[in-house]
Amino acid sequence: MISLAGRDILHASGKFIFTGVGLGLLIGVTLSMAGIYRGMVDDADTLLDNSGADLWVVQQDTLGPYAESSSLYDDLYRGILTVPGVAQAANVTYLTMQVGEGAREHRAMVVGVVPGGPDAPGQPQYLVAGRHLTRGHYEAVADLMTGLRLGEQVRIRRNRYKVVGLTRRTVSSGGDPMVFIPLKDAQEAQFLKDNDAIIHQRRRTAANPALNRPGQPGTLEAVLASQTVNPSVNAVLVRLDPHADPDQVAGEIRRWKRLTVHTRAEMNEILQAKLIATSARQIFMFLVILSVVSAAIVAFIIYTLTLGKIREIAVLKLIGTRNRTIAGMIMQQAVGLGIIGFMVGKIAATLWAPIFPKYVLLLPGDAVRGFLIVVVICVLASLVAIRAALRVDPAEAIGG
């Protein structure tokens, strides 16, 4: 039985291999779609891991800095540090924008952090080259996906920043790479006004008699000075003591500071159920449709290959070959075709995954499930083909 299937494959080896490669590319696309879906979920988890926070303190009645706008005064972190159970608290800003210029322009999330060591919340994790931010201005740590290198200059709004460090897998929930800059620079970049707007604002302020009283020039100067400074941040990242209860500490901050606090579980729910839910469902629907189409094509290919050997099967029946032997030959060829297709698809998906602009996460468990599904589909398709083959009338097949 094995030699019969093998000899038939060797007889039409070119056709069999070509069909297996084509089937493999289709399976590879299906695996890649599953990897894109997994990658979107992993990006959200990675965003929370990279923040190094246990709690996210944001503007009251908001979902936080990743899902919607949040604005806090940058001195609130001092009061949060006094809450029992809080070990560290750090201001942070997030702004998705274009960085660089010309052909070197990239879409990135610019993160403003207080320069310091890697242990503080919000600091870039997984540093693979260079160092962390140590100066208060004009330094940057960038993710490798930006294509930036150590020592290069990157333009963010009006200023240029020297890349002093590189990180890996520091991305936003949408998969955009992160660029970390000092907090003061990030505050200026996020709320920066153009020169004309600044001039018009100063004129309107000077024209306000309540702010520009005769004999009191200090009032106008103080107001103008306050308009050039931005005291806002998007969130305060909180790291807790090892034995502190996140829910209890969050409740204390909500009660006494009148702010909204999200725990890790709540923030993960926000990202999964609200921020990336629509995109994830869309990718999942494409995956389901592609899987159904792939299954139909696999079944059609096996059925067509079997019908293409009707004359050979008729001859085998005329010389007394048992139906069980013929059925085994068809099933072995179908399973063999599925195994070749899956191997080609797995290799192809692994090779082209790094080329995708979105992160593609190929899990071993998905590969195992995909292999089992391919084998089951091949077996079911072969059963249909076997039923059709065994009904063949040798006289009519050869005579036709």
Tab-separated table of C-alpha atoms in Angstrom:
chain	number	residue	atom	x	y	z
A	1	MET	CA	0.000	0.000	0.000
A	2	ILE	CA	2.801	2.406	0.912
A	3	SER	CA	4.783	1.581	-2.212
A	4	LEU	CA	1.690	2.031	-4.355
A	5	ALA	CA	1.096	5.573	-3.036
A	6	GLY	CA	4.809	6.367	-3.238
A	7	ARG	CA	5.132	5.147	-6.806
A	8	ASP	CA	2.108	7.195	-7.834
A	9	ILE	CA	3.630	10.302	-6.224
A	10	LEU	CA	6.985	9.672	-7.949
A	11	HIS	CA	5.189	9.214	-11.262
A	12	ALA	CA	3.740	12.731	-11.022
A	13	SER	CA	6.255	14.228	-8.582
A	14	GLY	CA	6.402	17.648	-10.271
A	15	LYS	CA	2.643	18.096	-10.156
A	16	PHE	CA	2.456	16.843	-6.561
A	17	ILE	CA	5.229	19.133	-5.295
A	18	PHE	CA	3.902	22.155	-7.180
A	19	THR	CA	0.444	21.567	-5.712
A	20	GLY	CA	1.917	21.172	-2.230
A	21	VAL	CA	3.862	24.444	-2.526
A	22	GLY	CA	0.769	26.328	-3.713
A	23	LEU	CA	-1.249	24.847	-0.883
A	24	GLY	CA	1.563	25.741	1.528
A	25	LEU	CA	1.533	29.396	0.522
A	26	LEU	CA	-2.189	29.507	1.204
A	27	ILE	CA	-1.664	27.909	4.617
A	28	GLY	CA	1.173	30.383	5.253
A	29	VAL	CA	-1.158	33.325	4.672
A	30	THR	CA	-3.651	31.812	7.110
A	31	LEU	CA	-0.955	31.330	9.758
A	32	SER	CA	0.243	34.892	9.203
A	33	MET	CA	-3.262	36.241	9.734
A	34	ALA	CA	-3.449	34.337	13.012
A	35	GLY	CA	-0.042	35.766	13.912
A	36	ILE	CA	-1.216	39.315	13.221
A	37	TYR	CA	-4.188	38.793	15.529
A	38	ARG	CA	-1.919	37.408	18.234
A	39	GLY	CA	0.496	40.277	17.667
A	40	MET	CA	-2.173	42.910	18.283
A	41	VAL	CA	-3.029	41.338	21.632
A	42	ASP	CA	0.646	41.016	22.520
A	43	ASP	CA	1.285	44.686	21.646
A	44	ALA	CA	-1.297	45.709	24.248
A	45	ASP	CA	0.286	43.463	26.886
A	46	THR	CA	3.762	44.710	25.980
A	47	LEU	CA	2.644	48.325	26.354
A	48	LEU	CA	1.569	47.661	29.942
A	49	ASP	CA	4.707	45.662	30.724
A	50	ASN	CA	6.988	48.375	29.378
A	51	SER	CA	5.331	51.040	31.522
A	52	GLY	CA	6.597	49.305	34.663
A	53	ALA	CA	3.487	50.488	36.523
A	54	ASP	CA	1.043	48.779	38.862
A	55	LEU	CA	-1.464	51.646	38.823
A	56	TRP	CA	-2.332	54.347	36.273
A	57	VAL	CA	-3.593	57.602	37.823
A	58	VAL	CA	-5.426	59.713	35.242
A	59	GLN	CA	-7.892	62.535	34.929
A	60	GLN	CA	-11.200	61.916	36.692
A	61	ASP	CA	-13.763	59.947	34.675
A	62	THR	CA	-11.360	59.082	31.851
A	63	LEU	CA	-10.097	55.742	30.589
A	64	GLY	CA	-6.465	56.694	30.750
A	65	PRO	CA	-3.651	57.894	28.528
A	66	TYR	CA	-3.817	55.046	25.995
A	67	ALA	CA	-7.546	55.125	25.229
A	68	GLU	CA	-8.491	58.804	25.506
A	69	SER	CA	-7.183	62.224	26.471
A	70	SER	CA	-6.151	62.770	30.079
A	71	SER	CA	-4.667	65.885	31.687
A	72	LEU	CA	-3.232	66.245	35.192
A	73	TYR	CA	-1.083	68.850	36.906
A	74	ASP	CA	2.493	67.682	37.125
A	75	ASP	CA	2.746	68.271	40.880
A	76	LEU	CA	0.037	65.747	41.806
A	77	TYR	CA	2.552	62.919	41.995
A	78	ARG	CA	3.895	64.334	45.261
A	79	GLY	CA	0.563	63.793	46.986
A	80	ILE	CA	0.276	60.289	45.522
A	81	LEU	CA	3.655	59.379	47.021
A	82	THR	CA	2.188	59.942	50.496
A	83	VAL	CA	-0.473	57.237	50.044
A	84	PRO	CA	0.394	54.063	52.011
A	85	GLY	CA	1.600	51.266	49.745
A	86	VAL	CA	3.000	53.547	47.020
A	87	ALA	CA	6.712	52.970	46.410
A	88	GLN	CA	7.263	55.178	43.351
A	89	ALA	CA	5.234	57.649	41.291
A	90	ALA	CA	6.328	59.320	38.069
A	91	ASN	CA	4.742	61.704	35.577
A	92	VAL	CA	4.440	60.647	31.955
A	93	THR	CA	3.091	62.033	28.685
A	94	TYR	CA	2.094	60.170	25.531
A	95	LEU	CA	1.749	61.687	22.073
A	96	THR	CA	1.474	59.805	18.773
A	97	MET	CA	2.973	61.873	15.968
A	98	GLN	CA	5.375	61.941	13.045
A	99	VAL	CA	9.021	62.201	14.072
A	100	GLY	CA	11.986	62.907	11.850
A	101	GLU	CA	11.842	64.678	8.538
A	102	GLY	CA	11.694	63.877	4.843
A	103	ALA	CA	12.419	60.282	3.922
A	104	ARG	CA	13.413	59.539	7.543
A	105	GLU	CA	9.999	60.410	8.939
A	106	HIS	CA	8.317	57.748	11.078
A	107	ARG	CA	5.018	57.351	12.882
A	108	ALA	CA	5.840	56.922	16.556
A	109	MET	CA	4.526	57.407	20.062
A	110	VAL	CA	6.595	60.066	21.804
A	111	VAL	CA	6.790	59.352	25.542
A	112	GLY	CA	7.888	62.010	27.986
A	113	VAL	CA	9.567	60.645	31.106
A	114	VAL	CA	11.605	62.090	33.948
A	115	PRO	CA	15.295	61.293	33.253
A	116	GLY	CA	16.623	58.730	35.668
A	117	GLY	CA	17.425	55.079	36.173
A	118	PRO	CA	15.720	52.096	34.551
A	119	ASP	CA	13.823	51.165	37.721
A	120	ALA	CA	11.490	54.171	37.699
A	121	PRO	CA	7.994	53.742	36.216
A	122	GLY	CA	7.746	54.803	32.593
A	123	GLN	CA	11.436	54.394	31.846
A	124	PRO	CA	12.297	52.517	28.625
A	125	GLN	CA	12.749	48.793	29.159
A	126	TYR	CA	14.765	46.188	27.239
A	127	LEU	CA	17.647	48.548	26.445
A	128	VAL	CA	19.799	46.816	23.811
A	129	ALA	CA	22.320	49.576	23.144
A	130	GLY	CA	23.412	52.886	24.612
A	131	ARG	CA	22.064	54.286	27.874
A	132	HIS	CA	18.968	55.767	29.480
A	133	LEU	CA	18.073	59.437	29.549
A	134	THR	CA	20.227	61.407	31.973
A	135	ARG	CA	19.827	65.002	30.820
A	136	GLY	CA	16.776	67.211	31.041
A	137	HIS	CA	16.740	68.190	27.357
A	138	TYR	CA	17.481	67.042	23.810
A	139	GLU	CA	18.154	63.341	24.385
A	140	ALA	CA	16.097	60.417	23.110
A	141	VAL	CA	15.843	56.653	23.480
A	142	ALA	CA	14.209	55.039	20.445
A	143	ASP	CA	12.846	51.639	19.558
A	144	LEU	CA	14.692	49.693	16.875
A	145	MET	CA	11.592	49.746	14.653
A	146	THR	CA	12.117	53.474	14.031
A	147	GLY	CA	15.288	52.668	12.106
A	148	LEU	CA	17.251	55.176	14.184
A	149	ARG	CA	20.816	54.497	15.304
A	150	LEU	CA	22.932	55.588	18.220
A	151	GLY	CA	24.247	59.110	17.806
A	152	GLU	CA	21.731	60.093	15.136
A	153	GLN	CA	19.602	63.220	15.359
A	154	VAL	CA	15.807	62.944	15.259
A	155	ARG	CA	13.530	65.918	14.793
A	156	ILE	CA	10.455	66.237	17.028
A	157	ARG	CA	8.479	69.402	16.376
A	158	ARG	CA	10.961	72.274	16.500
A	159	ASN	CA	13.805	70.551	18.303
A	160	ARG	CA	16.368	67.903	17.465
A	161	TYR	CA	17.226	65.085	19.840
A	162	LYS	CA	20.304	62.906	19.950
A	163	VAL	CA	19.591	59.172	20.168
A	164	VAL	CA	21.508	57.915	23.203
A	165	GLY	CA	19.814	54.527	23.599
A	166	LEU	CA	17.939	51.857	21.664
A	167	THR	CA	15.211	49.537	22.928
A	168	ARG	CA	13.359	46.520	21.578
A	169	ARG	CA	9.596	45.818	21.563
A	170	THR	CA	8.571	49.145	23.097
A	171	VAL	CA	5.442	49.859	21.101
A	172	SER	CA	2.034	51.454	21.484
A	173	SER	CA	-1.209	49.487	21.429
A	174	GLY	CA	-1.384	50.183	17.696
A	175	GLY	CA	2.112	48.804	17.097
A	176	ASP	CA	3.830	52.187	16.634
A	177	PRO	CA	7.397	52.272	18.005
A	178	MET	CA	8.113	54.513	20.982
A	179	VAL	CA	10.585	57.374	21.283
A	180	PHE	CA	11.386	58.482	24.843
A	181	ILE	CA	12.390	62.085	25.493
A	182	PRO	CA	12.711	64.173	28.707
A	183	LEU	CA	9.400	65.136	30.283
A	184	LYS	CA	9.854	68.904	29.947
A	185	ASP	CA	10.580	68.590	26.241
A	186	ALA	CA	7.567	66.302	25.796
A	187	GLN	CA	5.281	68.770	27.575
A	188	GLU	CA	6.468	71.509	25.226
A	189	ALA	CA	6.043	69.298	22.150
A	190	GLN	CA	2.542	68.159	23.109
A	191	PHE	CA	1.142	71.607	23.827
A	192	LEU	CA	3.412	73.665	21.584
A	193	LYS	CA	1.849	76.665	19.840
A	194	ASP	CA	3.150	78.221	16.660
A	195	ASN	CA	4.716	81.668	16.749
A	196	ASP	CA	1.681	83.451	15.291
A	197	ALA	CA	-0.614	81.885	17.889
A	198	ILE	CA	1.731	82.971	20.693
A	199	ILE	CA	1.816	86.556	19.384
A	200	HIS	CA	-1.974	86.702	19.029
A	201	GLN	CA	-2.423	85.294	22.552
A	202	ARG	CA	-0.083	87.906	24.013
A	203	ARG	CA	-1.953	90.669	22.210
A	204	ARG	CA	-5.313	89.439	23.509
A	205	THR	CA	-3.934	89.190	27.022
A	206	ALA	CA	-2.453	92.699	26.860
A	207	ALA	CA	-5.771	94.036	25.555
A	208	ASN	CA	-7.637	92.647	28.566
A	209	PRO	CA	-7.988	95.546	31.034
A	210	ALA	CA	-8.359	93.160	33.962
A	211	LEU	CA	-4.899	91.718	33.268
A	212	ASN	CA	-3.139	94.893	32.088
A	213	ARG	CA	-3.994	97.526	34.664
A	214	PRO	CA	-2.277	100.904	34.581
A	215	GLY	CA	0.494	101.114	37.125
A	216	GLN	CA	0.630	97.310	37.609
A	217	PRO	CA	2.910	95.971	34.841
A	218	GLY	CA	3.892	92.993	36.981
A	219	THR	CA	0.455	91.440	36.587
A	220	LEU	CA	0.686	91.284	32.798
A	221	GLU	CA	4.225	89.907	32.935
A	222	ALA	CA	3.170	87.178	35.359
A	223	VAL	CA	0.220	86.156	33.193
A	224	LEU	CA	2.344	86.065	30.031
A	225	ALA	CA	4.972	83.989	31.826
A	226	SER	CA	2.340	81.476	32.973
A	227	GLN	CA	1.086	81.100	29.398
A	228	THR	CA	4.503	79.958	28.185
A	229	VAL	CA	4.773	77.147	30.744
A	230	ASN	CA	2.780	73.953	30.494
A	231	PRO	CA	2.224	72.151	33.831
A	232	SER	CA	0.179	69.248	32.416
A	233	VAL	CA	0.944	65.548	32.052
A	234	ASN	CA	-1.200	62.695	30.786
A	235	ALA	CA	-0.862	60.296	33.693
A	236	VAL	CA	1.029	59.373	36.835
A	237	LEU	CA	2.494	55.887	36.798
A	238	VAL	CA	2.553	54.259	40.235
A	239	ARG	CA	4.652	51.337	41.400
A	240	LEU	CA	3.558	49.677	44.633
A	241	ASP	CA	5.352	48.071	47.505
A	242	PRO	CA	5.747	44.298	47.073
A	243	HIS	CA	3.052	43.439	49.638
A	244	ALA	CA	0.593	46.253	48.822
A	245	ASP	CA	-2.898	45.447	47.535
A	246	PRO	CA	-3.460	47.267	44.209
A	247	ASP	CA	-7.215	47.558	44.678
A	248	GLN	CA	-6.860	48.963	48.176
A	249	VAL	CA	-4.235	51.542	47.176
A	250	ALA	CA	-6.285	52.523	44.121
A	251	GLY	CA	-9.310	53.027	46.353
A	252	GLU	CA	-7.339	55.309	48.680
A	253	ILE	CA	-6.151	57.467	45.770
A	254	ARG	CA	-9.666	57.706	44.350
A	255	ARG	CA	-11.055	58.671	47.743
A	256	TRP	CA	-8.537	61.275	48.846
A	257	LYS	CA	-7.125	62.623	45.565
A	258	ARG	CA	-10.367	62.670	43.578
A	259	LEU	CA	-8.711	61.049	40.577
A	260	THR	CA	-9.431	58.004	38.444
A	261	VAL	CA	-7.104	55.065	39.055
A	262	HIS	CA	-6.827	51.950	36.898
A	263	THR	CA	-5.185	48.734	38.047
A	264	ARG	CA	-3.284	46.434	35.695
A	265	ALA	CA	-6.343	44.233	35.191
A	266	GLU	CA	-8.579	47.236	34.491
A	267	MET	CA	-6.096	48.781	32.071
A	268	ASN	CA	-5.728	45.485	30.247
A	269	GLU	CA	-9.520	45.299	29.930
A	270	ILE	CA	-9.590	48.843	28.534
A	271	LEU	CA	-6.992	48.014	25.903
A	272	GLN	CA	-8.465	44.648	24.929
A	273	ALA	CA	-12.181	45.465	25.057
A	274	LYS	CA	-12.207	49.109	23.959
A	275	LEU	CA	-9.034	50.250	22.239
A	276	ILE	CA	-8.112	47.354	19.957
A	277	ALA	CA	-11.405	45.460	20.066
A	278	THR	CA	-12.683	46.587	16.656
A	279	SER	CA	-9.404	45.965	14.860
A	280	ALA	CA	-8.973	42.610	16.582
A	281	ARG	CA	-12.490	41.500	15.634
A	282	GLN	CA	-11.884	42.562	12.047
A	283	ILE	CA	-8.639	40.593	11.860
A	284	PHE	CA	-10.359	37.619	13.506
A	285	MET	CA	-13.194	37.718	10.947
A	286	PHE	CA	-10.638	37.766	8.119
A	287	LEU	CA	-8.942	34.794	9.779
A	288	VAL	CA	-12.200	32.841	9.983
A	289	ILE	CA	-13.098	33.591	6.356
A	290	LEU	CA	-9.587	32.742	5.168
A	291	SER	CA	-9.650	29.479	7.130
A	292	VAL	CA	-12.961	28.444	5.569
A	293	VAL	CA	-11.727	29.339	2.079
A	294	SER	CA	-8.470	27.463	2.685
A	295	ALA	CA	-10.356	24.372	3.840
A	296	ALA	CA	-12.556	24.481	0.756
A	297	ILE	CA	-9.544	24.832	-1.549
A	298	VAL	CA	-7.714	21.964	0.165
A	299	ALA	CA	-10.748	19.720	-0.245
A	300	PHE	CA	-11.172	20.775	-3.875
A	301	ILE	CA	-7.495	20.092	-4.676
A	302	ILE	CA	-7.586	16.599	-3.171
A	303	TYR	CA	-10.857	15.760	-4.895
A	304	THR	CA	-9.566	17.051	-8.244
A	305	LEU	CA	-6.293	15.124	-7.951
A	306	THR	CA	-8.234	11.948	-7.258
A	307	LEU	CA	-10.567	12.427	-10.237
A	308	GLY	CA	-7.497	13.002	-12.401
A	309	LYS	CA	-6.434	9.414	-11.687
A	310	ILE	CA	-9.721	7.766	-12.595
A	311	ARG	CA	-8.171	5.703	-15.386
A	312	GLU	CA	-5.334	4.491	-13.134
A	313	ILE	CA	-7.808	3.559	-10.417
A	314	ALA	CA	-9.948	1.709	-12.977
A	315	VAL	CA	-6.913	-0.309	-14.089
A	316	LEU	CA	-6.099	-1.166	-10.480
A	317	LYS	CA	-9.640	-2.420	-9.953
A	318	LEU	CA	-9.479	-4.508	-13.140
A	319	ILE	CA	-6.293	-6.261	-12.032
A	320	GLY	CA	-7.924	-7.171	-8.711
A	321	THR	CA	-6.593	-4.516	-6.363
A	322	ARG	CA	-8.691	-4.367	-3.229
A	323	ASN	CA	-10.770	-1.293	-2.447
A	324	ARG	CA	-8.983	-0.946	0.894
A	325	THR	CA	-5.652	-0.619	-0.900
A	326	ILE	CA	-7.007	2.024	-3.273
A	327	ALA	CA	-8.584	3.934	-0.383
A	328	GLY	CA	-5.320	3.797	1.572
A	329	MET	CA	-3.396	5.147	-1.417
A	330	ILE	CA	-5.747	8.114	-1.797
A	331	MET	CA	-5.715	8.890	1.943
A	332	GLN	CA	-1.929	8.649	2.184
A	333	GLN	CA	-1.497	11.007	-0.734
A	334	ALA	CA	-3.988	13.470	0.754
A	335	VAL	CA	-2.293	13.451	4.167
A	336	GLY	CA	1.126	13.700	2.518
A	337	LEU	CA	-0.050	16.676	0.504
A	338	GLY	CA	-1.342	18.310	3.683
A	339	ILE	CA	1.939	17.701	5.527
A	340	ILE	CA	3.987	19.174	2.674
A	341	GLY	CA	1.620	22.131	2.432
A	342	PHE	CA	1.784	22.800	6.149
A	343	MET	CA	5.590	22.602	6.226
A	344	VAL	CA	5.876	25.009	3.318
A	345	GLY	CA	3.291	27.321	4.909
A	346	LYS	CA	5.007	27.316	8.303
A	347	ILE	CA	8.397	28.063	6.763
A	348	ALA	CA	6.946	30.787	4.530
A	349	ALA	CA	5.072	32.435	7.423
A	350	THR	CA	8.228	32.398	9.558
A	351	LEU	CA	10.351	33.904	6.779
A	352	TRP	CA	8.042	36.741	5.788
A	353	ALA	CA	6.777	37.583	9.316
A	354	PRO	CA	9.657	40.064	10.032
A	355	ILE	CA	8.817	41.955	6.824
A	356	PHE	CA	5.303	42.836	8.007
A	357	PRO	CA	4.957	46.374	9.394
A	358	LYS	CA	2.763	44.971	12.184
A	359	TYR	CA	4.136	42.540	14.721
A	360	VAL	CA	3.364	38.928	13.775
A	361	LEU	CA	3.392	36.514	16.709
A	362	LEU	CA	3.539	32.880	15.611
A	363	LEU	CA	2.826	30.712	18.648
A	364	PRO	CA	3.758	27.002	18.690
A	365	GLY	CA	0.283	26.178	19.960
A	366	ASP	CA	-1.315	27.829	16.923
A	367	ALA	CA	1.022	25.869	14.651
A	368	VAL	CA	0.068	22.568	16.318
A	369	ARG	CA	-3.633	23.357	16.059
A	370	GLY	CA	-3.178	24.433	12.446
A	371	PHE	CA	-1.381	21.177	11.626
A	372	LEU	CA	-4.128	19.085	13.190
A	373	ILE	CA	-6.796	21.050	11.333
A	374	VAL	CA	-4.976	20.568	8.010
A	375	VAL	CA	-4.660	16.827	8.612
A	376	VAL	CA	-8.338	16.505	9.557
A	377	ILE	CA	-9.411	18.456	6.472
A	378	CYS	CA	-7.210	16.266	4.263
A	379	VAL	CA	-8.640	13.087	5.788
A	380	LEU	CA	-12.234	14.277	5.354
A	381	ALA	CA	-11.565	15.383	1.783
A	382	SER	CA	-9.914	12.062	1.019
A	383	LEU	CA	-12.978	10.208	2.307
A	384	VAL	CA	-15.143	12.079	-0.172
A	385	ALA	CA	-12.630	11.386	-2.936
A	386	ILE	CA	-12.435	7.706	-1.960
A	387	ARG	CA	-16.196	7.390	-2.138
A	388	ALA	CA	-16.184	8.851	-5.632
A	389	ALA	CA	-13.237	6.681	-6.728
A	390	LEU	CA	-14.756	3.410	-5.529
A	391	ARG	CA	-17.939	4.079	-7.453
A	392	VAL	CA	-15.997	4.218	-10.704
A	393	ASP	CA	-16.987	1.585	-13.273
A	394	PRO	CA	-13.693	0.333	-14.723
A	395	ALA	CA	-15.217	-0.443	-18.112
A	396	GLU	CA	-16.742	3.011	-18.486
A	397	ALA	CA	-13.607	4.778	-17.184
A	398	ILE	CA	-11.255	3.007	-19.559
A	399	GLY	CA	-13.677	3.003	-22.443
A	400	GLY	CA	-14.407	6.746	-21.968
